Amino acid sequence: MNRHIVLLFIPLILLLISCNKDEPTITKAQVQQALAEMKGTYEGEASISYYHGSLIARDVTASAVSSDSLQFNMPLAHLAATIDDQIISNILLESAEVSVKAGYEFYQMAPDYFNFVLHPADVVINRSSKSIRIVFAQTFGGCGETYQNGIIFNISPSEIWVDGVKYDPFRQLVFNFMGKTKE
């Protein structure tokens, strides 16, 4: 099985494992410690796939910044290629990339390892008298590995709205990012 597809399922498996009701609650101090340990700029690559579908692109250069939240610089070229409407596609291509900001929700912690779900905010692009809003799924996440200075996460644009109307032919995508901080 393709390593990128396997990596898409790691956070889900970890989330299911971490749902044991007998586990202690994660404290605010533990969350603050995890955020401090994960803080940094991560350079890496993203694979882009259709949700429950085929791979679109592999090894796309990408970056992310972790502090009290995650900021992922999501390239838009592959998203634009999935859009049939030429005006919308061109606006996405002209924008090149967007900064997606997502809050962390931690589910499992171990020394030097953190499992989380991301809660990305919508991104709005205003160009050529069109307003495009990209909506993200709230159920994807990943893990931080401070012993390897790495982070792996999935982020998924699930809907596109154009001038307040949902763009129905859109197929949900999943970006799988893997990166490391510069030492």
PDB file of C-alpha atoms in Angstrom:
ATOM      1  CA  MET A   1       0.000   0.000   0.000  1.00  0.00           C
ATOM      2  CA  ASN A   2       1.259   3.457  -0.838  1.00  0.00           C
ATOM      3  CA  ARG A   3       2.983   5.062   2.177  1.00  0.00           C
ATOM      4  CA  HIS A   4       1.030   8.292   1.705  1.00  0.00           C
ATOM      5  CA  ILE A   5      -2.307   6.503   1.860  1.00  0.00           C
ATOM      6  CA  VAL A   6      -1.195   4.656   4.993  1.00  0.00           C
ATOM      7  CA  LEU A   7      -0.137   7.966   6.569  1.00  0.00           C
ATOM      8  CA  LEU A   8      -3.593   9.398   5.892  1.00  0.00           C
ATOM      9  CA  PHE A   9      -5.060   6.834   8.256  1.00  0.00           C
ATOM     10  CA  ILE A  10      -2.518   7.085  11.111  1.00  0.00           C
ATOM     11  CA  PRO A  11      -4.255  10.023  12.860  1.00  0.00           C
ATOM     12  CA  LEU A  12      -7.636   8.273  12.603  1.00  0.00           C
ATOM     13  CA  ILE A  13      -6.262   5.071  14.086  1.00  0.00           C
ATOM     14  CA  LEU A  14      -4.539   7.001  16.877  1.00  0.00           C
ATOM     15  CA  LEU A  15      -7.753   8.902  17.550  1.00  0.00           C
ATOM     16  CA  LEU A  16      -9.710   5.660  17.856  1.00  0.00           C
ATOM     17  CA  ILE A  17      -7.085   4.189  20.162  1.00  0.00           C
ATOM     18  CA  SER A  18      -7.101   7.343  22.274  1.00  0.00           C
ATOM     19  CA  CYS A  19     -10.861   7.274  22.858  1.00  0.00           C
ATOM     20  CA  ASN A  20     -10.531   5.064  25.928  1.00  0.00           C
ATOM     21  CA  LYS A  21     -12.696   6.645  28.657  1.00  0.00           C
ATOM     22  CA  ASP A  22     -10.335   5.321  31.361  1.00  0.00           C
ATOM     23  CA  GLU A  23      -7.496   7.587  30.226  1.00  0.00           C
ATOM     24  CA  PRO A  24      -6.835  10.705  32.288  1.00  0.00           C
ATOM     25  CA  THR A  25      -7.878  14.097  30.947  1.00  0.00           C
ATOM     26  CA  ILE A  26      -5.176  16.194  29.322  1.00  0.00           C
ATOM     27  CA  THR A  27      -4.455  19.227  31.482  1.00  0.00           C
ATOM     28  CA  LYS A  28      -3.997  22.822  30.369  1.00  0.00           C
ATOM     29  CA  ALA A  29      -0.365  22.637  31.517  1.00  0.00           C
ATOM     30  CA  GLN A  30       0.212  19.578  29.309  1.00  0.00           C
ATOM     31  CA  VAL A  31      -1.315  21.386  26.319  1.00  0.00           C
ATOM     32  CA  GLN A  32       0.921  24.421  26.933  1.00  0.00           C
ATOM     33  CA  GLN A  33       3.964  22.142  27.168  1.00  0.00           C
ATOM     34  CA  ALA A  34       3.030  20.381  23.904  1.00  0.00           C
ATOM     35  CA  LEU A  35       2.529  23.695  22.108  1.00  0.00           C
ATOM     36  CA  ALA A  36       5.928  24.917  23.342  1.00  0.00           C
ATOM     37  CA  GLU A  37       7.659  21.722  22.234  1.00  0.00           C
ATOM     38  CA  MET A  38       6.004  21.752  18.790  1.00  0.00           C
ATOM     39  CA  LYS A  39       6.743  25.431  18.179  1.00  0.00           C
ATOM     40  CA  GLY A  40       8.663  26.019  14.958  1.00  0.00           C
ATOM     41  CA  THR A  41       8.635  26.327  11.194  1.00  0.00           C
ATOM     42  CA  TYR A  42       8.289  23.008   9.398  1.00  0.00           C
ATOM     43  CA  GLU A  43       9.484  22.481   5.838  1.00  0.00           C
ATOM     44  CA  GLY A  44       8.335  19.399   4.000  1.00  0.00           C
ATOM     45  CA  GLU A  45       6.129  17.885   1.382  1.00  0.00           C
ATOM     46  CA  ALA A  46       2.428  17.332   0.915  1.00  0.00           C
ATOM     47  CA  SER A  47       0.596  14.626  -0.945  1.00  0.00           C
ATOM     48  CA  ILE A  48      -2.806  15.566  -2.288  1.00  0.00           C
ATOM     49  CA  SER A  49      -5.589  13.027  -2.790  1.00  0.00           C
ATOM     50  CA  TYR A  50      -9.302  12.936  -3.324  1.00  0.00           C
ATOM     51  CA  TYR A  51     -11.125  12.004  -0.116  1.00  0.00           C
ATOM     52  CA  HIS A  52     -11.759   8.244  -0.511  1.00  0.00           C
ATOM     53  CA  GLY A  53     -10.085   8.431  -3.895  1.00  0.00           C
ATOM     54  CA  SER A  54      -6.999   8.518  -5.983  1.00  0.00           C
ATOM     55  CA  LEU A  55      -3.760  10.396  -5.484  1.00  0.00           C
ATOM     56  CA  ILE A  56      -3.603  13.721  -7.335  1.00  0.00           C
ATOM     57  CA  ALA A  57      -0.045  14.819  -6.534  1.00  0.00           C
ATOM     58  CA  ARG A  58       2.894  13.643  -4.488  1.00  0.00           C
ATOM     59  CA  ASP A  59       5.880  15.483  -3.042  1.00  0.00           C
ATOM     60  CA  VAL A  60       4.477  19.024  -3.356  1.00  0.00           C
ATOM     61  CA  THR A  61       6.774  21.437  -1.481  1.00  0.00           C
ATOM     62  CA  ALA A  62       4.897  22.976   1.454  1.00  0.00           C
ATOM     63  CA  SER A  63       5.468  24.594   4.839  1.00  0.00           C
ATOM     64  CA  ALA A  64       3.714  24.982   8.168  1.00  0.00           C
ATOM     65  CA  VAL A  65       4.277  27.035  11.310  1.00  0.00           C
ATOM     66  CA  SER A  66       3.299  25.756  14.747  1.00  0.00           C
ATOM     67  CA  SER A  67       2.830  28.026  17.740  1.00  0.00           C
ATOM     68  CA  ASP A  68      -0.393  28.270  19.751  1.00  0.00           C
ATOM     69  CA  SER A  69      -2.110  27.089  16.546  1.00  0.00           C
ATOM     70  CA  LEU A  70      -1.026  25.677  13.191  1.00  0.00           C
ATOM     71  CA  GLN A  71      -0.602  27.746  10.050  1.00  0.00           C
ATOM     72  CA  PHE A  72      -0.341  25.722   6.833  1.00  0.00           C
ATOM     73  CA  ASN A  73       0.578  27.374   3.552  1.00  0.00           C
ATOM     74  CA  MET A  74      -1.686  25.383   1.245  1.00  0.00           C
ATOM     75  CA  PRO A  75      -0.843  25.480  -2.467  1.00  0.00           C
ATOM     76  CA  LEU A  76      -3.925  25.989  -4.662  1.00  0.00           C
ATOM     77  CA  ALA A  77      -2.812  24.730  -8.100  1.00  0.00           C
ATOM     78  CA  HIS A  78      -4.065  21.177  -7.564  1.00  0.00           C
ATOM     79  CA  LEU A  79      -7.301  22.406  -6.021  1.00  0.00           C
ATOM     80  CA  ALA A  80      -7.802  24.700  -9.040  1.00  0.00           C
ATOM     81  CA  ALA A  81      -7.259  21.757 -11.396  1.00  0.00           C
ATOM     82  CA  THR A  82     -10.284  19.977  -9.874  1.00  0.00           C
ATOM     83  CA  ILE A  83     -12.621  22.922 -10.599  1.00  0.00           C
ATOM     84  CA  ASP A  84     -14.512  22.906 -13.915  1.00  0.00           C
ATOM     85  CA  ASP A  85     -15.575  26.555 -13.726  1.00  0.00           C
ATOM     86  CA  GLN A  86     -12.750  28.439 -15.478  1.00  0.00           C
ATOM     87  CA  ILE A  87     -13.289  31.730 -13.608  1.00  0.00           C
ATOM     88  CA  ILE A  88     -13.103  30.047 -10.187  1.00  0.00           C
ATOM     89  CA  SER A  89     -10.142  27.927 -11.269  1.00  0.00           C
ATOM     90  CA  ASN A  90      -8.258  30.991 -12.535  1.00  0.00           C
ATOM     91  CA  ILE A  91      -8.861  32.891  -9.282  1.00  0.00           C
ATOM     92  CA  LEU A  92      -7.401  29.969  -7.321  1.00  0.00           C
ATOM     93  CA  LEU A  93      -4.413  29.748  -9.687  1.00  0.00           C
ATOM     94  CA  GLU A  94      -3.764  33.502  -9.419  1.00  0.00           C
ATOM     95  CA  SER A  95      -3.877  33.269  -5.630  1.00  0.00           C
ATOM     96  CA  ALA A  96      -1.200  30.505  -5.752  1.00  0.00           C
ATOM     97  CA  GLU A  97      -1.515  29.565  -2.055  1.00  0.00           C
ATOM     98  CA  VAL A  98      -3.480  30.449   1.051  1.00  0.00           C
ATOM     99  CA  SER A  99      -2.579  30.459   4.705  1.00  0.00           C
ATOM    100  CA  VAL A 100      -4.849  28.059   6.595  1.00  0.00           C
ATOM    101  CA  LYS A 101      -4.991  28.620  10.363  1.00  0.00           C
ATOM    102  CA  ALA A 102      -6.090  25.747  12.570  1.00  0.00           C
ATOM    103  CA  GLY A 103      -6.458  25.298  16.293  1.00  0.00           C
ATOM    104  CA  TYR A 104      -5.170  22.168  17.995  1.00  0.00           C
ATOM    105  CA  GLU A 105      -7.242  19.763  20.070  1.00  0.00           C
ATOM    106  CA  PHE A 106      -4.970  17.239  21.763  1.00  0.00           C
ATOM    107  CA  TYR A 107      -6.190  13.670  22.269  1.00  0.00           C
ATOM    108  CA  GLN A 108      -3.126  11.738  23.305  1.00  0.00           C
ATOM    109  CA  MET A 109       0.229  12.704  24.728  1.00  0.00           C
ATOM    110  CA  ALA A 110       3.378  10.832  25.480  1.00  0.00           C
ATOM    111  CA  PRO A 111       6.875  12.124  26.079  1.00  0.00           C
ATOM    112  CA  ASP A 112       7.970  13.753  22.805  1.00  0.00           C
ATOM    113  CA  TYR A 113       4.811  12.648  20.924  1.00  0.00           C
ATOM    114  CA  PHE A 114       1.426  14.389  20.582  1.00  0.00           C
ATOM    115  CA  ASN A 115      -1.738  13.264  18.785  1.00  0.00           C
ATOM    116  CA  PHE A 116      -4.188  16.008  17.782  1.00  0.00           C
ATOM    117  CA  VAL A 117      -7.193  17.003  15.698  1.00  0.00           C
ATOM    118  CA  LEU A 118      -7.077  20.276  13.770  1.00  0.00           C
ATOM    119  CA  HIS A 119      -9.894  22.813  13.596  1.00  0.00           C
ATOM    120  CA  PRO A 120      -9.095  24.958  10.538  1.00  0.00           C
ATOM    121  CA  ALA A 121     -10.836  28.270   9.951  1.00  0.00           C
ATOM    122  CA  ASP A 122     -12.452  28.957   6.583  1.00  0.00           C
ATOM    123  CA  VAL A 123     -10.331  30.843   4.067  1.00  0.00           C
ATOM    124  CA  VAL A 124     -11.868  33.606   1.942  1.00  0.00           C
ATOM    125  CA  ILE A 125     -10.377  34.795  -1.347  1.00  0.00           C
ATOM    126  CA  ASN A 126     -11.802  37.994  -2.853  1.00  0.00           C
ATOM    127  CA  ARG A 127     -10.819  38.553  -6.489  1.00  0.00           C
ATOM    128  CA  SER A 128     -12.462  39.813  -9.663  1.00  0.00           C
ATOM    129  CA  SER A 129     -15.741  40.645  -7.927  1.00  0.00           C
ATOM    130  CA  LYS A 130     -15.986  37.011  -6.756  1.00  0.00           C
ATOM    131  CA  SER A 131     -15.777  35.810  -3.184  1.00  0.00           C
ATOM    132  CA  ILE A 132     -14.538  32.243  -2.778  1.00  0.00           C
ATOM    133  CA  ARG A 133     -14.756  30.624   0.648  1.00  0.00           C
ATOM    134  CA  ILE A 134     -12.895  27.375   1.244  1.00  0.00           C
ATOM    135  CA  VAL A 135     -14.418  25.328   4.089  1.00  0.00           C
ATOM    136  CA  PHE A 136     -12.323  22.691   5.854  1.00  0.00           C
ATOM    137  CA  ALA A 137     -13.287  19.426   7.536  1.00  0.00           C
ATOM    138  CA  GLN A 138     -12.953  19.562  11.325  1.00  0.00           C
ATOM    139  CA  THR A 139     -12.165  15.863  11.802  1.00  0.00           C
ATOM    140  CA  PHE A 140      -8.614  15.561  10.462  1.00  0.00           C
ATOM    141  CA  GLY A 141      -5.440  15.846  12.496  1.00  0.00           C
ATOM    142  CA  GLY A 142      -2.010  14.415  12.955  1.00  0.00           C
ATOM    143  CA  CYS A 143       0.894  14.047  15.316  1.00  0.00           C
ATOM    144  CA  GLY A 144       3.900  15.988  16.471  1.00  0.00           C
ATOM    145  CA  GLU A 145       7.125  14.138  17.118  1.00  0.00           C
ATOM    146  CA  THR A 146       9.455  16.444  19.015  1.00  0.00           C
ATOM    147  CA  TYR A 147      12.189  13.794  19.312  1.00  0.00           C
ATOM    148  CA  GLN A 148      12.479  13.889  15.495  1.00  0.00           C
ATOM    149  CA  ASN A 149      11.550  17.590  15.123  1.00  0.00           C
ATOM    150  CA  GLY A 150       8.682  16.487  12.877  1.00  0.00           C
ATOM    151  CA  ILE A 151       5.000  16.951  12.308  1.00  0.00           C
ATOM    152  CA  ILE A 152       2.541  14.993  10.203  1.00  0.00           C
ATOM    153  CA  PHE A 153      -1.033  16.130   9.623  1.00  0.00           C
ATOM    154  CA  ASN A 154      -3.950  15.985   7.238  1.00  0.00           C
ATOM    155  CA  ILE A 155      -6.025  18.990   6.284  1.00  0.00           C
ATOM    156  CA  SER A 156      -9.041  18.702   4.029  1.00  0.00           C
ATOM    157  CA  PRO A 157     -10.849  21.365   1.992  1.00  0.00           C
ATOM    158  CA  SER A 158     -14.345  19.869   2.029  1.00  0.00           C
ATOM    159  CA  GLU A 159     -16.462  22.582   0.366  1.00  0.00           C
ATOM    160  CA  ILE A 160     -16.119  25.647  -1.807  1.00  0.00           C
ATOM    161  CA  TRP A 161     -18.655  28.490  -1.718  1.00  0.00           C
ATOM    162  CA  VAL A 162     -18.722  31.140  -4.452  1.00  0.00           C
ATOM    163  CA  ASP A 163     -20.561  34.376  -3.689  1.00  0.00           C
ATOM    164  CA  GLY A 164     -22.477  32.621  -0.897  1.00  0.00           C
ATOM    165  CA  VAL A 165     -23.541  29.622  -3.023  1.00  0.00           C
ATOM    166  CA  LYS A 166     -22.089  26.158  -2.487  1.00  0.00           C
ATOM    167  CA  TYR A 167     -20.134  24.950  -5.533  1.00  0.00           C
ATOM    168  CA  ASP A 168     -21.659  21.475  -5.907  1.00  0.00           C
ATOM    169  CA  PRO A 169     -19.349  19.740  -8.385  1.00  0.00           C
ATOM    170  CA  PHE A 170     -16.452  20.053  -5.884  1.00  0.00           C
ATOM    171  CA  ARG A 171     -14.842  16.812  -4.708  1.00  0.00           C
ATOM    172  CA  GLN A 172     -13.272  16.887  -1.237  1.00  0.00           C
ATOM    173  CA  LEU A 173      -9.471  16.789  -1.143  1.00  0.00           C
ATOM    174  CA  VAL A 174      -6.991  15.748   1.545  1.00  0.00           C
ATOM    175  CA  PHE A 175      -3.557  17.327   1.948  1.00  0.00           C
ATOM    176  CA  ASN A 176      -1.148  15.072   3.873  1.00  0.00           C
ATOM    177  CA  PHE A 177       1.794  17.139   5.141  1.00  0.00           C
ATOM    178  CA  MET A 178       5.037  15.694   6.495  1.00  0.00           C
ATOM    179  CA  GLY A 179       7.761  18.087   7.589  1.00  0.00           C
ATOM    180  CA  LYS A 180      10.643  18.778   9.926  1.00  0.00           C
ATOM    181  CA  THR A 181      11.938  21.901  11.619  1.00  0.00           C
ATOM    182  CA  LYS A 182      15.301  23.304  10.709  1.00  0.00           C
ATOM    183  CA  GLU A 183      17.774  22.507  13.474  1.00  0.00           C
TER     184      GLU A 183
END
